[in-house]
CSV table of C-alpha atoms in Angstrom, one decimal:
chain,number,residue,atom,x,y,z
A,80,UNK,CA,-34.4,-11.1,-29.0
A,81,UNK,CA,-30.9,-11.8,-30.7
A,82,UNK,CA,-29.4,-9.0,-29.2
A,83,UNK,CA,-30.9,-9.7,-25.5
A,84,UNK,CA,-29.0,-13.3,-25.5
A,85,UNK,CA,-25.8,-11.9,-27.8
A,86,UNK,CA,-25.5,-9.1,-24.8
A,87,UNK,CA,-25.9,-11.8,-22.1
A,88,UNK,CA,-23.0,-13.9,-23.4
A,89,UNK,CA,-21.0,-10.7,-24.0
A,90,UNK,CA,-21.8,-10.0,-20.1
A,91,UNK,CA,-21.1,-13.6,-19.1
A,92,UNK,CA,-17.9,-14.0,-20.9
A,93,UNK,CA,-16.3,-10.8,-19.5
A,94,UNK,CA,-17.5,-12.1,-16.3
A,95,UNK,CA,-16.2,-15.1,-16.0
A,96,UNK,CA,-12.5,-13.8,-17.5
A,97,UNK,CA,-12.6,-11.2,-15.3
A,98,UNK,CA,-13.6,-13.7,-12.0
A,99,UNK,CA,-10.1,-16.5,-13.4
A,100,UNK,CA,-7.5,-16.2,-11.5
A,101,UNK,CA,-4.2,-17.7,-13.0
A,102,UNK,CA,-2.4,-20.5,-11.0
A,103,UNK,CA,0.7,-18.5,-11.9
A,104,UNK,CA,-0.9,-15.8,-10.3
A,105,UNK,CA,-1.2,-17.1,-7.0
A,106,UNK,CA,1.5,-17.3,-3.8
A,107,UNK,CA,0.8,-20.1,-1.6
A,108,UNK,CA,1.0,-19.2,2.1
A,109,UNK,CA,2.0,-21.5,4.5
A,110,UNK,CA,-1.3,-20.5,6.7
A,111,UNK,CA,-2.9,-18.3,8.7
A,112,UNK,CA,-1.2,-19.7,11.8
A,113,UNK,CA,2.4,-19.2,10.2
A,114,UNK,CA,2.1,-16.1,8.8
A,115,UNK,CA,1.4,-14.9,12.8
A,116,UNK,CA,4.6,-16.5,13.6
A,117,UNK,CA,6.6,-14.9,10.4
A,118,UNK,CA,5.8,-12.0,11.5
A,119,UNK,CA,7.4,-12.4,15.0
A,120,UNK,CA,10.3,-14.4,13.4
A,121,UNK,CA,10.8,-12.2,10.2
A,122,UNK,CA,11.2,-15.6,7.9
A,123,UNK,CA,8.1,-16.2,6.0
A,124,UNK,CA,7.6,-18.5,3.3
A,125,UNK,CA,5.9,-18.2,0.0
A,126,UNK,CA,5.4,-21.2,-2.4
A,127,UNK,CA,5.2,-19.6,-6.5
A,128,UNK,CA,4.2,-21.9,-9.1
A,129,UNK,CA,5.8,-21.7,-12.3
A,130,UNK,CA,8.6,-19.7,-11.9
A,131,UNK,CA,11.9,-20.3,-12.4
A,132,UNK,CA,15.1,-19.1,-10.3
A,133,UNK,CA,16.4,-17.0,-12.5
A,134,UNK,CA,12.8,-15.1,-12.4
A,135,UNK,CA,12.7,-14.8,-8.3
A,136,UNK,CA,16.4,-14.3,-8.5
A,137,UNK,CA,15.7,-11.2,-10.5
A,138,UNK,CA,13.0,-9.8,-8.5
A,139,UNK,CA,14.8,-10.3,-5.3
A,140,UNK,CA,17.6,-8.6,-6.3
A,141,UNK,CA,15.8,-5.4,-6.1
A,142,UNK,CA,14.8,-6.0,-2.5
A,143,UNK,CA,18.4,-7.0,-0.8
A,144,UNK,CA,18.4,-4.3,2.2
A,145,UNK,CA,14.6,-5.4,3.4
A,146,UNK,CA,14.7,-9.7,3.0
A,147,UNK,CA,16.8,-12.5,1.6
A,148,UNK,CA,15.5,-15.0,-0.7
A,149,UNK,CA,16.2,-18.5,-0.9
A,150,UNK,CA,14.3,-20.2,-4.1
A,151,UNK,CA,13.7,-24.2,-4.2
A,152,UNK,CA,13.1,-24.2,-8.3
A,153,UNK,CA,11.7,-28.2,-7.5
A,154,UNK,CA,9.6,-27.7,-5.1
A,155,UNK,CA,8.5,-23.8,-6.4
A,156,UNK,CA,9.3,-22.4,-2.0
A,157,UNK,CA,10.7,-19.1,-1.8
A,158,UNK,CA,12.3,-18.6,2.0
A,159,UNK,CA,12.3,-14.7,3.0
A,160,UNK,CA,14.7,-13.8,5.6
A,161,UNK,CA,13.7,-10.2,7.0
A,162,UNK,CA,16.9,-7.8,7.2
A,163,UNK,CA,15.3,-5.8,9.7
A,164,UNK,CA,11.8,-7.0,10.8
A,165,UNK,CA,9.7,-4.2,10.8
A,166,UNK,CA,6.7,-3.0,9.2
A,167,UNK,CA,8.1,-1.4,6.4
A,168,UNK,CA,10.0,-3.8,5.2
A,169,UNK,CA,7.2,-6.1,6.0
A,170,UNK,CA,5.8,-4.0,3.5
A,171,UNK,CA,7.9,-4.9,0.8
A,172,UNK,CA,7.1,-8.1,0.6
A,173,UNK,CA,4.3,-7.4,-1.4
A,174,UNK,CA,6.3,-5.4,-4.0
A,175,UNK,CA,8.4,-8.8,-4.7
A,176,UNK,CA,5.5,-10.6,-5.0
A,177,UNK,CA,4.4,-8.5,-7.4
A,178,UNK,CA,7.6,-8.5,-8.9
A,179,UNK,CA,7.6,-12.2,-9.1
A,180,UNK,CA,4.0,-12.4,-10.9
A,181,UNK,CA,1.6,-13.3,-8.1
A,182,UNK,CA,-1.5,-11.1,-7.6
A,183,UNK,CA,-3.4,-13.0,-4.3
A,184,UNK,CA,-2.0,-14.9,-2.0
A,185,UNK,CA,-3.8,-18.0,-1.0
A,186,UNK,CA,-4.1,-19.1,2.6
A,187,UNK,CA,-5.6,-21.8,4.1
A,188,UNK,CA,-7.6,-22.6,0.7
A,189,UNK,CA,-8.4,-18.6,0.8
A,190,UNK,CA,-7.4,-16.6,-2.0
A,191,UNK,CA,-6.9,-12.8,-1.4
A,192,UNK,CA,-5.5,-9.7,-3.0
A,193,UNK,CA,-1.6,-8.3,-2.3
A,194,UNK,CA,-3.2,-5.6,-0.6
A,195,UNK,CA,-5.7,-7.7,1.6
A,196,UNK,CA,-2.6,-9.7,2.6
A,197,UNK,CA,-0.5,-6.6,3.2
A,198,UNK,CA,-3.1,-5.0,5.4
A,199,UNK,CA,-4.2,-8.1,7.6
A,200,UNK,CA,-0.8,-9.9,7.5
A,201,UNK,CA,2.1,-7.8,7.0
């Protein structure tokens, strides 16, 4: 019986860590609505808790040829200005995200992976 409950909070606790997604880890979009119109206009914006300029600064330096980055360290907005806009570097986007330490993008109070984001929005 002791190892029938001791499994079951083993199970439950790797559960729920595995179900937390970090603040940190998540880029707020500015909706569904603008991300349709970023795509046309090729400026999209990202809002990254917790990091600090010198952190997006880094990671945008690696992207310079696809997007420009403008970071507001108050109010945490990252402004992405598409060198060329087109789907590849479109694609990229999701790399600096990465880079910047942001796993799911949230939008419109629903959080979803890089990859969902890259498929249905990029």
């Amino acid at each position: 019986m002791k190892n029938i409950i001791y499994s079951l909070f083993v199970v439950l606790g790797f559960s729920s860590i595995s179900f937390t997604q970090e603040k940190s880890e998540i880029a707020l979009s500015q909706g569904k609505q603008e991300l349709v119109n970023s795509k046309t206009s090729g400026v999209y914006e990202f809002t990254l808790t917790d990091q600090t300029s010198e952190g997006v600064n880094k990671a945008a330096n690696y992207y310079t040829h696809y997007f420009t980055v403008a970071f507001d360290q108050n109010s945490g907005v990252a402004t992405l200005t598409m060198v060329e806009n087109n789907e590849r570097s479109r694609a990229v986007i999701m790399r600096f995200l990465t880079a910047s330490g942001a796993r799911y993008v949230d939008i419109d109070g629903s959080v979803i992976s890089l990859n969902e984001f890259m498929v249905d929005f990029l």
